[in-house]
Amino acid sequence: MERTLSEKEIEAITNFGAFGYDASRMASILGWREDEVVKLLSSPSEFAKLVQKGKDMAGYAIDQKLWSMALSGDMKALEKFEQRKQARSMKKKV
């Protein structure tokens, strides 16, 4: 059974994805049982969608920053940006 989430919980869950937190830490912060969080993460739940959104938003923010740095001439940032693009491309093929 899925919970009704407050705005504060929605923000926290999205941040969990961005920060790469594990189920144990998520449960501790929310005050929920760890087995409940594990179950929500492994199902097509709103919780899992919010965690994925946080991961995606964090990746996007990193790519934006690297791209901006690369455009200003930072060759290491450009190299890292290209590495991240390649890694995503490889994941897609698997």
Coordinates of C-alpha atoms in Angstrom, one line a residue:
M1 CA 0.0 0.0 0.0
E2 CA 1.4 3.4 -1.0
R3 CA 1.3 6.4 1.3
T4 CA 0.0 9.8 0.6
L5 CA 3.1 12.0 0.6
S6 CA 3.4 15.5 2.0
E7 CA 5.2 18.2 0.0
K8 CA 8.1 17.9 2.5
E9 CA 8.3 14.1 1.9
I10 CA 8.2 14.6 -1.9
E11 CA 11.1 17.0 -1.7
A12 CA 13.1 14.7 0.6
I13 CA 12.5 11.7 -1.6
T14 CA 13.5 13.5 -4.7
N15 CA 16.7 14.6 -2.9
F16 CA 17.4 11.0 -1.9
G17 CA 17.7 10.2 -5.5
A18 CA 20.0 13.1 -6.2
F19 CA 22.2 12.3 -3.2
G20 CA 22.3 8.5 -3.9
Y21 CA 20.9 7.5 -0.5
D22 CA 20.2 3.8 0.2
A23 CA 17.0 2.4 1.5
S24 CA 18.2 2.3 5.1
R25 CA 19.1 6.0 5.1
M26 CA 15.8 7.0 3.4
A27 CA 13.8 5.0 6.0
S28 CA 15.7 6.6 8.8
I29 CA 15.2 10.1 7.6
L30 CA 11.5 9.5 6.9
G31 CA 10.8 7.5 10.0
W32 CA 9.5 4.6 8.0
R33 CA 10.4 0.9 8.1
E34 CA 13.3 -0.1 5.8
D35 CA 11.3 -3.0 4.3
E36 CA 8.6 -0.6 3.3
V37 CA 11.1 1.6 1.5
V38 CA 12.7 -1.4 -0.2
K39 CA 9.3 -2.5 -1.4
L40 CA 8.5 0.9 -2.8
L41 CA 11.8 1.2 -4.6
S42 CA 11.3 -2.1 -6.3
S43 CA 7.8 -1.3 -7.6
P44 CA 6.4 1.2 -10.1
S45 CA 5.4 3.5 -7.2
E46 CA 5.3 7.2 -6.9
F47 CA 8.2 6.9 -4.4
A48 CA 10.4 5.1 -7.0
K49 CA 9.5 7.7 -9.6
L50 CA 10.5 10.5 -7.3
V51 CA 13.8 8.9 -6.5
Q52 CA 14.5 8.4 -10.2
K53 CA 13.5 12.0 -10.9
G54 CA 16.1 13.1 -8.2
K55 CA 18.8 11.0 -9.9
D56 CA 17.9 12.5 -13.3
M57 CA 17.8 16.0 -12.0
A58 CA 21.2 15.7 -10.4
G59 CA 22.7 14.3 -13.5
Y60 CA 21.2 17.1 -15.6
A61 CA 22.6 19.7 -13.2
I62 CA 26.1 18.2 -13.3
D63 CA 26.0 18.1 -17.1
Q64 CA 24.8 21.7 -17.3
K65 CA 27.7 22.8 -15.0
L66 CA 30.3 20.8 -16.9
W67 CA 28.9 22.1 -20.3
S68 CA 29.1 25.7 -19.0
M69 CA 32.6 25.2 -17.8
A70 CA 33.6 23.5 -21.1
L71 CA 32.2 26.4 -23.1
S72 CA 34.4 28.8 -21.1
G73 CA 37.5 26.8 -22.1
D74 CA 37.8 24.3 -19.3
M75 CA 39.1 21.2 -21.2
K76 CA 39.0 19.0 -18.2
A77 CA 35.3 19.8 -17.8
L78 CA 34.7 19.0 -21.5
E79 CA 36.5 15.7 -21.1
K80 CA 34.4 14.8 -18.1
F81 CA 31.2 15.9 -19.9
E82 CA 32.1 13.6 -22.8
Q83 CA 32.9 10.7 -20.5
R84 CA 29.5 11.1 -18.9
K85 CA 27.8 11.1 -22.3
Q86 CA 29.7 8.0 -23.3
A87 CA 28.8 6.2 -20.1
R88 CA 25.1 7.0 -20.7
S89 CA 25.4 5.8 -24.3
M90 CA 26.9 2.5 -23.1
K91 CA 24.1 2.0 -20.5
K92 CA 21.5 2.5 -23.1
K93 CA 23.0 -0.3 -25.3
V94 CA 23.0 -2.9 -22.5

